[in-house]
Short mmCIF file of C-alpha atoms and ligand atoms in Angstrom, two decimals:
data_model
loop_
_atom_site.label_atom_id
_atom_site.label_comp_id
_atom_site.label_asym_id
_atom_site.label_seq_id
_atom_site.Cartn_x
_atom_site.Cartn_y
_atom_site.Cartn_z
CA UNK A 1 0.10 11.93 2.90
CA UNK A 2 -2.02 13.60 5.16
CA UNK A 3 -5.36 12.22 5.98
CA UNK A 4 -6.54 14.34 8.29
CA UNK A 5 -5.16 18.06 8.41
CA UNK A 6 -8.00 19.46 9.49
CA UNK A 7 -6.94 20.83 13.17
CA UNK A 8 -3.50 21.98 11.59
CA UNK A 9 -5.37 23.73 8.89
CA UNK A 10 -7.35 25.67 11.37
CA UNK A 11 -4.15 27.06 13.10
CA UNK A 12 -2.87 27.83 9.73
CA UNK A 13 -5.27 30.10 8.68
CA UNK A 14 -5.57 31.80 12.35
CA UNK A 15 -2.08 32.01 11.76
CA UNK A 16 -2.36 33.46 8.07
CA UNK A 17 -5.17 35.63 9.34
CA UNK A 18 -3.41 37.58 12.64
CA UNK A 19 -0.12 37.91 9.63
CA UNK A 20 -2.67 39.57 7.60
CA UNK A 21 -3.84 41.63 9.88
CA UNK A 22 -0.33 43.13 10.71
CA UNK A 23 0.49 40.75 13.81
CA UNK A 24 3.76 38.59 13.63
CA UNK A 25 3.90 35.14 13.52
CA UNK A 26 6.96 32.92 13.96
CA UNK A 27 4.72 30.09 11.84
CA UNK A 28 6.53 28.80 8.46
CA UNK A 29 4.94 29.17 5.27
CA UNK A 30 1.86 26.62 4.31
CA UNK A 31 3.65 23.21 3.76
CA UNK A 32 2.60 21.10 0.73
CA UNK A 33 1.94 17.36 2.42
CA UNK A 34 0.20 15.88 -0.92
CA UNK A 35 3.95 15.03 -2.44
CA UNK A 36 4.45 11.85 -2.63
CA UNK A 37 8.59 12.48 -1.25
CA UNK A 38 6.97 14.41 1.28
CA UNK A 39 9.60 16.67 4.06
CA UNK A 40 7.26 16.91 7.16
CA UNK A 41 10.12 18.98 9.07
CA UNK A 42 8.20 22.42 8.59
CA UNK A 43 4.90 20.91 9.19
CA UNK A 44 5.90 18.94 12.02
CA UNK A 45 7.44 22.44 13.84
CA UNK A 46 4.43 24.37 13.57
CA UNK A 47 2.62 21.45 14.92
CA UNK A 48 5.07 21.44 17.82
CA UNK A 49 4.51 24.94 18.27
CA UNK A 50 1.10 25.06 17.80
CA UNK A 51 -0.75 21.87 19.16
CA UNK A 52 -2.33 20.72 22.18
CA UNK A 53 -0.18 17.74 23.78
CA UNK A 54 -4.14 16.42 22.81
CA UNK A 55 -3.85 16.81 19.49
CA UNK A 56 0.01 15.81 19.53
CA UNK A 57 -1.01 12.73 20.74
CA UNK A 58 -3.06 12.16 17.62
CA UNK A 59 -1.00 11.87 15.21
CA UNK A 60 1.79 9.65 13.86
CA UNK A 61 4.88 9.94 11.54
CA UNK A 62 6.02 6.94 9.56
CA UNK A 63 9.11 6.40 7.65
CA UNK A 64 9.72 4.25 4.88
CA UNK A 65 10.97 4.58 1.13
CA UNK A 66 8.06 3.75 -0.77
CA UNK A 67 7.06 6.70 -2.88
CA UNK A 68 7.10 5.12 -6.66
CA UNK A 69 4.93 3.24 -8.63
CA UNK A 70 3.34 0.58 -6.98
CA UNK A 71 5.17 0.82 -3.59
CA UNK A 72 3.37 4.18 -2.72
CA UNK A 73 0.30 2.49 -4.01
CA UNK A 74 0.51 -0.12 -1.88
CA UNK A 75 1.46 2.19 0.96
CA UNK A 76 -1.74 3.75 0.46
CA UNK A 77 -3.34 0.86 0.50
CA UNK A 78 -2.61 0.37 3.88
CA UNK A 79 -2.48 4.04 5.07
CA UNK A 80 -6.41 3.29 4.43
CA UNK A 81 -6.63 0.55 6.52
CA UNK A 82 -5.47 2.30 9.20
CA UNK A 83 -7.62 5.74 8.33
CA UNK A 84 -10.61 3.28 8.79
CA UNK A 85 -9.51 1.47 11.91
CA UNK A 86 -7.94 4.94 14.10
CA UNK A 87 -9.81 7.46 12.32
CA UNK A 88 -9.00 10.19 14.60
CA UNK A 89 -5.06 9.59 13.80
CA UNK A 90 -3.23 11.59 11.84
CA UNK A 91 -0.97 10.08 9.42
CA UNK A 92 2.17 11.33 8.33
CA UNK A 93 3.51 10.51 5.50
CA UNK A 94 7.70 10.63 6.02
CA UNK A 95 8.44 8.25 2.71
CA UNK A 96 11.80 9.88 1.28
CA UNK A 97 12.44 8.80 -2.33
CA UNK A 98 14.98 6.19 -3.61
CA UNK A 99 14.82 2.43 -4.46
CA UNK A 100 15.85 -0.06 -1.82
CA UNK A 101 15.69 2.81 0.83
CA UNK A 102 19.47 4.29 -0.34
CA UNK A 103 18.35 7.89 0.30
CA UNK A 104 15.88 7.81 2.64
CA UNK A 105 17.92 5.72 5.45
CA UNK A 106 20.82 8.31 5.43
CA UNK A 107 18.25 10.37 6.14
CA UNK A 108 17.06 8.27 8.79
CA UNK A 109 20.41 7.71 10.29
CA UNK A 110 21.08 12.04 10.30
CA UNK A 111 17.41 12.26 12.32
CA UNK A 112 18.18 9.97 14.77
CA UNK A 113 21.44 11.27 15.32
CA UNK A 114 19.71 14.56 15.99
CA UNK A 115 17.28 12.86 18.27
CA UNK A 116 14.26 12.98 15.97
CA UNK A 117 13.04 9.69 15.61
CA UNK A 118 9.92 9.37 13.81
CA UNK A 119 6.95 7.41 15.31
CA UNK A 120 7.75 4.36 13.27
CA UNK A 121 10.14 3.30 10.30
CA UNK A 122 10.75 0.52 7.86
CA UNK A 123 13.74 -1.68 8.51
CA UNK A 124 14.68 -4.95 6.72
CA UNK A 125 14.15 -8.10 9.29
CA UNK A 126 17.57 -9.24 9.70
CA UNK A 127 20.94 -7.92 10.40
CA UNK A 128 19.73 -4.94 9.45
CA UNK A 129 17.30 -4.62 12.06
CA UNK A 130 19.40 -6.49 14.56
CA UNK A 131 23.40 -5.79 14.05
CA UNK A 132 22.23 -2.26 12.94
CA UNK A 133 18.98 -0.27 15.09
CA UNK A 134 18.77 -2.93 18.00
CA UNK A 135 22.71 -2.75 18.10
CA UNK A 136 22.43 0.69 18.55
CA UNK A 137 19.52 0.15 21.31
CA UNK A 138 17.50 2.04 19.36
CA UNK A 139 14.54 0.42 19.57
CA UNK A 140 11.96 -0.95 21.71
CA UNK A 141 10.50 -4.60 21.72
CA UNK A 142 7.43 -5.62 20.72
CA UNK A 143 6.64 -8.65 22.48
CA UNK A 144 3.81 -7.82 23.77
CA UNK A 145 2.34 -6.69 20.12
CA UNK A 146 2.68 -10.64 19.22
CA UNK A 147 1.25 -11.71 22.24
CA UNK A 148 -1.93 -9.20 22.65
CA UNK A 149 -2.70 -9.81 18.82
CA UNK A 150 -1.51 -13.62 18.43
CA UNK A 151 1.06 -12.91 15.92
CA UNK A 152 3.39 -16.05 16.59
CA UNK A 153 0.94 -18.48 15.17
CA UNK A 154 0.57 -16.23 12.08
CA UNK A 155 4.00 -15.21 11.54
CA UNK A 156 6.33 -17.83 9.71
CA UNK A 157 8.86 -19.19 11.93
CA UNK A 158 11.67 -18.76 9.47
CA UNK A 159 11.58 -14.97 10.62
CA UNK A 160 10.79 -14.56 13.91
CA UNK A 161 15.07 -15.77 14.97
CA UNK A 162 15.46 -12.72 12.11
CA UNK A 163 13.80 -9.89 14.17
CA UNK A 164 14.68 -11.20 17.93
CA UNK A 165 17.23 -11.11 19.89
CA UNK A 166 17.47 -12.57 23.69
CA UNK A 167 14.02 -13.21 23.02
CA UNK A 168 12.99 -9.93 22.65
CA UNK A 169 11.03 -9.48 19.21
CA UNK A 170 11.91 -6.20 17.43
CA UNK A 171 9.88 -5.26 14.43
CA UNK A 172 6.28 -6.29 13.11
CA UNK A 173 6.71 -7.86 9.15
CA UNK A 174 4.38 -6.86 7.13
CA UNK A 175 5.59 -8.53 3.99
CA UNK A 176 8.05 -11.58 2.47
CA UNK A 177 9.92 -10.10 -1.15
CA UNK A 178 11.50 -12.43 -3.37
CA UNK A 179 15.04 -10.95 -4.21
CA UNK A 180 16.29 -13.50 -6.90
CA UNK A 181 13.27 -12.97 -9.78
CA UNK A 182 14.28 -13.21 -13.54
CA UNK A 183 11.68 -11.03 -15.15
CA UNK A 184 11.74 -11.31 -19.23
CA UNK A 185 9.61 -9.80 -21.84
CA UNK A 186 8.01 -13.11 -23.20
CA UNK A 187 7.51 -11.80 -26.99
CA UNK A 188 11.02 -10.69 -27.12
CA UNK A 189 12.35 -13.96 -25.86
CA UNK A 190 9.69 -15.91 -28.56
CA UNK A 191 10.79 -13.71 -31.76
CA UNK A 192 14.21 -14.62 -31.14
CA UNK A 193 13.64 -18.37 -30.42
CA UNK A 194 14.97 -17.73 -26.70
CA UNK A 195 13.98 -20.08 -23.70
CA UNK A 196 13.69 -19.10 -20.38
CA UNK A 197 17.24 -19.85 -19.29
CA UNK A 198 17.66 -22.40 -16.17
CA UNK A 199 21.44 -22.40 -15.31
CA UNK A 200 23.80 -19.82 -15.63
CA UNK A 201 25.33 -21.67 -18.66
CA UNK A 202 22.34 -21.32 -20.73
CA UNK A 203 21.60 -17.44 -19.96
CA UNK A 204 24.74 -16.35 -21.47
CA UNK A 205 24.03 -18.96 -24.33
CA UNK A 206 20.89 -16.62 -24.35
CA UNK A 207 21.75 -13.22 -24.59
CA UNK A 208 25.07 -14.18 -27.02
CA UNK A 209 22.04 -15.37 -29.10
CA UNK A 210 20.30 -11.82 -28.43
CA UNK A 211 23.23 -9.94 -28.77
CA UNK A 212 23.77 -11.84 -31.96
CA UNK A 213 20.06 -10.94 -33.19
CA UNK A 214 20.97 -6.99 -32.59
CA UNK A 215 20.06 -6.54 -28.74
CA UNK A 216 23.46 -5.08 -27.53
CA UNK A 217 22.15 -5.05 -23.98
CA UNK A 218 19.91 -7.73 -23.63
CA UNK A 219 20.36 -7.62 -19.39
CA UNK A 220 18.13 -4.42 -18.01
CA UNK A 221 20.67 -3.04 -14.80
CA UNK A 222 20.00 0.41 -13.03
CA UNK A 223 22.20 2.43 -10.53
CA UNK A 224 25.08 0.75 -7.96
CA UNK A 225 22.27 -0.90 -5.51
CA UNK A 226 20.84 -2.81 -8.44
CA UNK A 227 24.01 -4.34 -9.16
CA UNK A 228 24.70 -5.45 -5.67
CA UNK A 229 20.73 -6.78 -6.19
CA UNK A 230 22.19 -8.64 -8.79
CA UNK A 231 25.61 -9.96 -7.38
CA UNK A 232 24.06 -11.76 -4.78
CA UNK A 233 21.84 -13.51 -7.06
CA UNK A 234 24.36 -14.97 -9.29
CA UNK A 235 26.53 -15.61 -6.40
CA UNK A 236 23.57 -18.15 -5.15
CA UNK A 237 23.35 -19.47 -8.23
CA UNK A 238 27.34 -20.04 -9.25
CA UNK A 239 28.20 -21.32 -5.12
CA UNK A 240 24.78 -23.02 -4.11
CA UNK A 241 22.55 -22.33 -1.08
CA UNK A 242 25.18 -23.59 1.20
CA UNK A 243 28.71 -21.99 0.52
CA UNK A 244 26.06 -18.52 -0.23
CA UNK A 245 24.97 -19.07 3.36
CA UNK A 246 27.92 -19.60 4.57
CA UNK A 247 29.89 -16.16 3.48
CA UNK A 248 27.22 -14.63 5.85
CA UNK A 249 27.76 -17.12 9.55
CA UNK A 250 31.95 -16.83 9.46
CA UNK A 251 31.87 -20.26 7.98
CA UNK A 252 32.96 -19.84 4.43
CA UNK A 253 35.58 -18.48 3.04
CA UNK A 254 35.47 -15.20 1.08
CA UNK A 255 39.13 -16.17 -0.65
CA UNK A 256 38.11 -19.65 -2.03
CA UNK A 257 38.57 -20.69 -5.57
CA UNK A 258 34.49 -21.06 -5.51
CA UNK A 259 34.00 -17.20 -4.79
CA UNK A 260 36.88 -16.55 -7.15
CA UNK A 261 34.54 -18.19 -10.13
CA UNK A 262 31.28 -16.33 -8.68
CA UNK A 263 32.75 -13.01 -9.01
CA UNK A 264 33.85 -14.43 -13.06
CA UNK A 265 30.44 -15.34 -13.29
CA UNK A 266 29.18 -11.94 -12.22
CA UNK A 267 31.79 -10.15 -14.33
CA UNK A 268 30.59 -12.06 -17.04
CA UNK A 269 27.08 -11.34 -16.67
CA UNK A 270 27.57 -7.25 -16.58
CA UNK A 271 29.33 -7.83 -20.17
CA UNK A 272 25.12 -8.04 -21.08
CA UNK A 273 23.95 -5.05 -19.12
CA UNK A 274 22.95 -1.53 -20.84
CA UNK A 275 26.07 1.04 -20.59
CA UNK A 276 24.01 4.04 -18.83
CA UNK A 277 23.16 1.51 -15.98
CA UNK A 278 24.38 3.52 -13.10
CA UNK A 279 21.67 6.55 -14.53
CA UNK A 280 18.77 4.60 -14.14
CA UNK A 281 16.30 3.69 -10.85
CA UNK A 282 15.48 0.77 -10.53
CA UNK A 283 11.93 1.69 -12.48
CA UNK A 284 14.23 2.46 -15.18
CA UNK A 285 15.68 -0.53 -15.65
CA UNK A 286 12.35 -2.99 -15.00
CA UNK A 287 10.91 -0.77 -17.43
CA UNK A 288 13.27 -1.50 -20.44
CA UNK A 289 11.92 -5.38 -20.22
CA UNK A 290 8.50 -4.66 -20.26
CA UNK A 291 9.32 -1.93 -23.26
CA UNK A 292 10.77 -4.98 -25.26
CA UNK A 293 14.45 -2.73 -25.20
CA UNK A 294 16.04 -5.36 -23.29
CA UNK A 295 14.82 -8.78 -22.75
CA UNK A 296 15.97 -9.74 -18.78
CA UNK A 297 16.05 -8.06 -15.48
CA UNK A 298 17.09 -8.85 -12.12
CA UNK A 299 15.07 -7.42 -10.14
CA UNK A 300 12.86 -8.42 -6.56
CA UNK A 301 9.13 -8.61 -6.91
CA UNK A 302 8.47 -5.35 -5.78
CA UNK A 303 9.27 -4.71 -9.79
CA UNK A 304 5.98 -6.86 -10.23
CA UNK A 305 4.03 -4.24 -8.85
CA UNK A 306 5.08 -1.94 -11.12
CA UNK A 307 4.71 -3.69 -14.00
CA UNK A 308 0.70 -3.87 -12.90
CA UNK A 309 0.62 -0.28 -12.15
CA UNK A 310 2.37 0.91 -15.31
CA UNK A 311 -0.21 -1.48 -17.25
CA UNK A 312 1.51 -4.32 -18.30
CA UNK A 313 -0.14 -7.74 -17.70
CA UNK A 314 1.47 -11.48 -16.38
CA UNK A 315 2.64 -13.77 -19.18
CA UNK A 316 1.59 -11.46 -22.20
CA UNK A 317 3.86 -7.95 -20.65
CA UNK A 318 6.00 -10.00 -18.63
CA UNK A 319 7.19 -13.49 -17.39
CA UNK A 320 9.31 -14.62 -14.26
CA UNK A 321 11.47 -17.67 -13.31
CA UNK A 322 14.11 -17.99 -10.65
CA UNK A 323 17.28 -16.24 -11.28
CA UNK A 324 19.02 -19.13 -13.91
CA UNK A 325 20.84 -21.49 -11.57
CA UNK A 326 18.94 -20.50 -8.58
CA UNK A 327 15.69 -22.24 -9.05
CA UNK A 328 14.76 -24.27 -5.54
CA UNK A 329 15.90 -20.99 -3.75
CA UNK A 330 13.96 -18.63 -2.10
CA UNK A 331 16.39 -15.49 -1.52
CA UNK A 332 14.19 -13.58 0.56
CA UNK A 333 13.69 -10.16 2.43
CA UNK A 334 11.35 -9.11 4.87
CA UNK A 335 10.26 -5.14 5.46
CA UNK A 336 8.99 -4.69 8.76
CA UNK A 337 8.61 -2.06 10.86
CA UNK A 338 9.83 -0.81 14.37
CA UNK A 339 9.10 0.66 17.37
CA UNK A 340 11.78 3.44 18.58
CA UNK A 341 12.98 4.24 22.06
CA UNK A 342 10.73 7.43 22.86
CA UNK A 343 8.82 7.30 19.79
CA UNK A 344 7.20 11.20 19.88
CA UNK A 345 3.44 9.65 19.55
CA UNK A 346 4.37 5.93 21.24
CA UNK A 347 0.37 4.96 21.13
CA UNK A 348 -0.38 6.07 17.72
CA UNK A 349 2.91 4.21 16.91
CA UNK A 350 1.58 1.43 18.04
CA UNK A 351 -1.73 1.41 16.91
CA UNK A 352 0.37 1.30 13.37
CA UNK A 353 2.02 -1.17 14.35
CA UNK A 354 -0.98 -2.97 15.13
CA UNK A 355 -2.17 -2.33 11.57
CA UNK A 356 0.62 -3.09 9.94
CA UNK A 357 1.03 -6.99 11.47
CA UNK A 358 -2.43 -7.66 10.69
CA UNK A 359 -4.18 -9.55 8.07
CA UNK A 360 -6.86 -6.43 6.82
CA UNK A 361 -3.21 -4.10 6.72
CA UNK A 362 -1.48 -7.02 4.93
CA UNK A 363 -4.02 -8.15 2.44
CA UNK A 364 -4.12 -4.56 1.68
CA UNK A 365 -1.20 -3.98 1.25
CA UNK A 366 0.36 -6.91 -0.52
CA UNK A 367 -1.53 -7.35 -3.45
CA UNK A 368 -0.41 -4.05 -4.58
CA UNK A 369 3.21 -3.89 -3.58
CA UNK A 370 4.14 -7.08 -5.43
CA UNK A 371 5.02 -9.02 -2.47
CA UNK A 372 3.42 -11.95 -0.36
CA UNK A 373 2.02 -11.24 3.31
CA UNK A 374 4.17 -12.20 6.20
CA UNK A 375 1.26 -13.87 7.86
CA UNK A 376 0.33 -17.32 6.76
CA UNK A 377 -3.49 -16.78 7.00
CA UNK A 378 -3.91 -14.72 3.84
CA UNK A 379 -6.60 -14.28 1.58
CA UNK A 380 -5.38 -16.20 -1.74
CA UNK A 381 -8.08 -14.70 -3.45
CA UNK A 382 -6.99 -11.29 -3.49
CA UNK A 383 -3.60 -12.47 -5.10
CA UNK A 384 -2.45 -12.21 -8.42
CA UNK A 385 -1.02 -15.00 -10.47
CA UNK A 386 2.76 -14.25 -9.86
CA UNK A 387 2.25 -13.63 -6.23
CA UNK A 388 0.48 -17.22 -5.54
CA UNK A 389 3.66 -18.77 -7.27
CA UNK A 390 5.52 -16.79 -5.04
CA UNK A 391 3.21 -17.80 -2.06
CA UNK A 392 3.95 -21.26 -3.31
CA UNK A 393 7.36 -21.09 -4.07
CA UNK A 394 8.19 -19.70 -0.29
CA UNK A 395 6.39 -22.42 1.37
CA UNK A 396 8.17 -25.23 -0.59
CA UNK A 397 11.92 -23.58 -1.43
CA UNK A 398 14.87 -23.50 0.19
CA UNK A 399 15.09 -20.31 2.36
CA UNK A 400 18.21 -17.56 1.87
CA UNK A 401 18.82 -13.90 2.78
CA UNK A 402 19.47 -11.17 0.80
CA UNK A 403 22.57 -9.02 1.13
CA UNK A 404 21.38 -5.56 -0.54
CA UNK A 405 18.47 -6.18 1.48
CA UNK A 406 19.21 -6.06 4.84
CA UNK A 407 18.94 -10.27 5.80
CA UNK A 408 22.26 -11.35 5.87
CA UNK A 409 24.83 -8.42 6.82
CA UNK A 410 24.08 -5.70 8.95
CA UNK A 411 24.68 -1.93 7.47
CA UNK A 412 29.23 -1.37 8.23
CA UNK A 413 29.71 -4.92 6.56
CA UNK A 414 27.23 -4.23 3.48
CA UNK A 415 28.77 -0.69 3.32
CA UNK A 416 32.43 -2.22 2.49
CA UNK A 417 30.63 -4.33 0.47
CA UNK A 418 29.07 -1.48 -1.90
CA UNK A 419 31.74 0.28 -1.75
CA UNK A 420 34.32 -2.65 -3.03
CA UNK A 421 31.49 -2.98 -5.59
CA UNK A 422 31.33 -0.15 -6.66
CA UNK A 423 35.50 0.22 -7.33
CA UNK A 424 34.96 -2.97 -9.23
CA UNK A 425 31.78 -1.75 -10.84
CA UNK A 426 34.82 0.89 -12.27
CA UNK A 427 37.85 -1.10 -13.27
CA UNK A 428 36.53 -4.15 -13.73
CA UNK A 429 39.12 -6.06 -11.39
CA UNK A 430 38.03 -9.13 -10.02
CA UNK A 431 41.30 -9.52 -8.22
CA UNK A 432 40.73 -6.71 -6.29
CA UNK A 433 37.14 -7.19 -5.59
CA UNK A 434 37.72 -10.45 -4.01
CA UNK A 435 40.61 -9.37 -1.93
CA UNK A 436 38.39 -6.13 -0.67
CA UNK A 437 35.56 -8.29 -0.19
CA UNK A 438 37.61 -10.88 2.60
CA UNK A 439 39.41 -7.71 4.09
CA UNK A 440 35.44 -6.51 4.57
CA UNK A 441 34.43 -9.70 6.23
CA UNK A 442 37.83 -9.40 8.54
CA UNK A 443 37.06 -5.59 9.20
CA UNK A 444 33.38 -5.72 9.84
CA UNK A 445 31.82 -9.26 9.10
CA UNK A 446 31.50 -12.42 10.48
CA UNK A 447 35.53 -13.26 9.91
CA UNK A 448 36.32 -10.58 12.77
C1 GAL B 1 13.68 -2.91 -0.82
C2 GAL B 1 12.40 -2.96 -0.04
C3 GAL B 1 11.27 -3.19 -0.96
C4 GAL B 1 11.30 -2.20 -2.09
C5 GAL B 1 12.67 -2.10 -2.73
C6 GAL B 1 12.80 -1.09 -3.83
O1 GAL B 1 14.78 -2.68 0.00
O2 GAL B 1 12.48 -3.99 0.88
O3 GAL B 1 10.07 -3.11 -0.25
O4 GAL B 1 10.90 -0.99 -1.60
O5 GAL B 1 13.63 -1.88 -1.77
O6 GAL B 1 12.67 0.20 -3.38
#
């Protein structure tokens, strides 16, 4: 959102004025910036039009996906931060709607096809970042952004290989998600005389006992991302951490017996998911749990967040373990965000930047979002109780990357993926998922 319109306003109502009084304008009609999915195009024309290169130059357009419940909160958390630190910035609010970014990065990809990059945008540390935007030499390195604000001793070393390449660093983190969280709605799970599940074997156990009790859906699932969310959780907990990792470095093989009984596994699993699952955001879905109309979800810990925000509190509105079978494992994601080649406002950029990589924008931020703080220097105390297991949890587990997420394939491979998912997501045929998904790694993966 807009913090400070107040020079753009001005030309507005000159311009409204000299239409009023008969003269012509070429200037669009007033733009409404306070929506949360907010489409800057108009605004950002008649500021092209109309402003100094001055007032150009104070200003800055960021791009990211967070416009729901506690992602735009935490957003604005930080959008603060920064209103404090560059107060005579502008900020622009680009967020396009749509969990896990699936609208607002074809968006991104049609702008900067057209050449209109905005100032800054979120990307997923990883292949996304790397076999995707720096592929594409889209983007500028930020080296000097770690060095001027001694980033590298804050920023876990775990990431850093994630968001270089030829030692050039590429994006500033500003968070660390958890991708493989079991959320459950503790009273449903008590009534019923349900434990938390541990391994695979005793979740179904679980919701067959559900199912028995009258919960025909007892696994919350929203639209195709969500099941790709899920997928690779359940594939890290039927292979392991090390034949998981290995589907990702050209190592393992995507026709093996063991990927053969993942994909069962997963089959299996969507025989306990809610029918209208492809209708619902993931909001939707998280929201069933804490409603007591289904008793799991899959879900990263951004869905923590909105618990908070929609009221619900830890342990009495909601509880969290590891995905069943995946306990140890940290399957991780970072958001970050990047510096394009001839960013339109490159200093305002990177005063973002600059807020966004340290600890005032991240313990801002965080606490809100659901997620723990890329730097290592945070303030515990601002943490809620889920978020200091996670804090815990990521300094202790073992460390994977998430597929729907942007860690471990970069944006052609994970785009066979979906779509092999999604074909299986229709006829059910496991056969023909696992032959699409080692023609994918042949085609654009790490088999090639
Ligand atoms: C992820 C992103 C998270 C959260 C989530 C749901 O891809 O990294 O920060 O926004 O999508 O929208």
């Amino acid at each position: 959102m807009s913090r400070k319109l107040t020079p753009f306003i001005l030309l507005l109502l000159l311009a409204m004025l000299l239409a009023a009084c008969g003269g012509t304008t070429d200037e669009p009609e007033t733009t409404d910036t306070t929506d949360t999915a907010v489409d800057t195009t108009d605004t950002e024309e008649a500021m092209d039009e109309e402003m100094t290169e001055e007032e150009m130059a104070q200003m800055v357009e960021v791009f990211s996906w967070w416009t729901g419940g506690g992602e735009a909160a935490g957003l604005e958390a930080m959008i603060g931060v920064f209103a404090e630190k560059y107060p005579d910035i502008e900020f622009q609010n680009a967020a396009v709607a749509g969990g896990a970014g699936t609208n607002a990065r074809a968006v991104l990809a049609t702008r900067l096809q057209a050449g209109d990059a905005p100032d800054s945008w979120q990307g997923h540390a990883g292949q996304e970042l790397i076999g995707t935007y720096v592929a594409a030499d889209q983007l500028e390195p930020v080296n000097f952004l770690f060095e001027e604000n001694g980033w590298l001793d804050v920023m876990p070393e775990t990431l850093i290989p994630l968001i270089s390449q030829d030692g050039n660093i590429y994006s500033v983190p500003v968070n660390i998600h958890r991708a493989n969280v079991l959320w459950y709605n503790p009273t449903v799970l008590s009534e019923n005389g349900v434990d938390v599940p541990t391994s695979l074997a005793e979740w179904f156990t679980a919701m067959d006992a559900l199912q028995a009790a009258g919960m025909d859906a007892p696994l919350a699932m929203g639209e195709q991302w969500t099941a790709m969310h899920l997928f690779e959780t359940v594939a890290l907990a039927s292979l392991g951490p090390d034949a998981y990792e290995a589907l990702w470095d050209g190592s393992g093989d995507w026709g093996s017996a063991e990927v053969t009984a993942a994909l069962n596994d997963f089959a299996k699993v969507l025989t306990y998911v809610n029918s209208d699952a492809s209708a619902l955001t993931w909001q939707d879905a998280s929201q069933l749990v804490v409603n007591g109309d289904a008793a799991f979800n899959v879900m990263g810990d951004w869905a923590e967040g909105y618990f908070r925000e929609i009221g619900f509190e830890p342990n009495t509105g909601y509880g969290w373990a590891p995905v069943p079978g995946t306990n140890g494992n940290f399957q991780f994601l970072s958001d970050s965000f990047v510096l394009p080649k001839g960013a339109p406002h490159r200093d305002a950029a990177i005063a973002w930047l600059t807020v966004a990589g340290s600890i005032e924008g991240q313990d801002a931020f965080n606490p809100v979002k659901g997620s723990i703080p890329a730097r290592s220097d945070a303030d515990r105390g601002l943490y809620g109780e889920y978020l200091l297991s996670a804090m815990d949890d990521w300094a202790s587990d073992r460390v994977v990357g998430s597929l729907t997420h942007g860690v471990v394939a970069n944006d052609a491979f994970k785009s066979e993926i979906d779509t092999a998912l999604g074909l299986f997501l229709a006829d059910g045929n496991i056969e023909g998922l696992q032959s699409a998904l080692v023609a994918a790694c042949s085609t654009s993966g790490p088999c090639q």
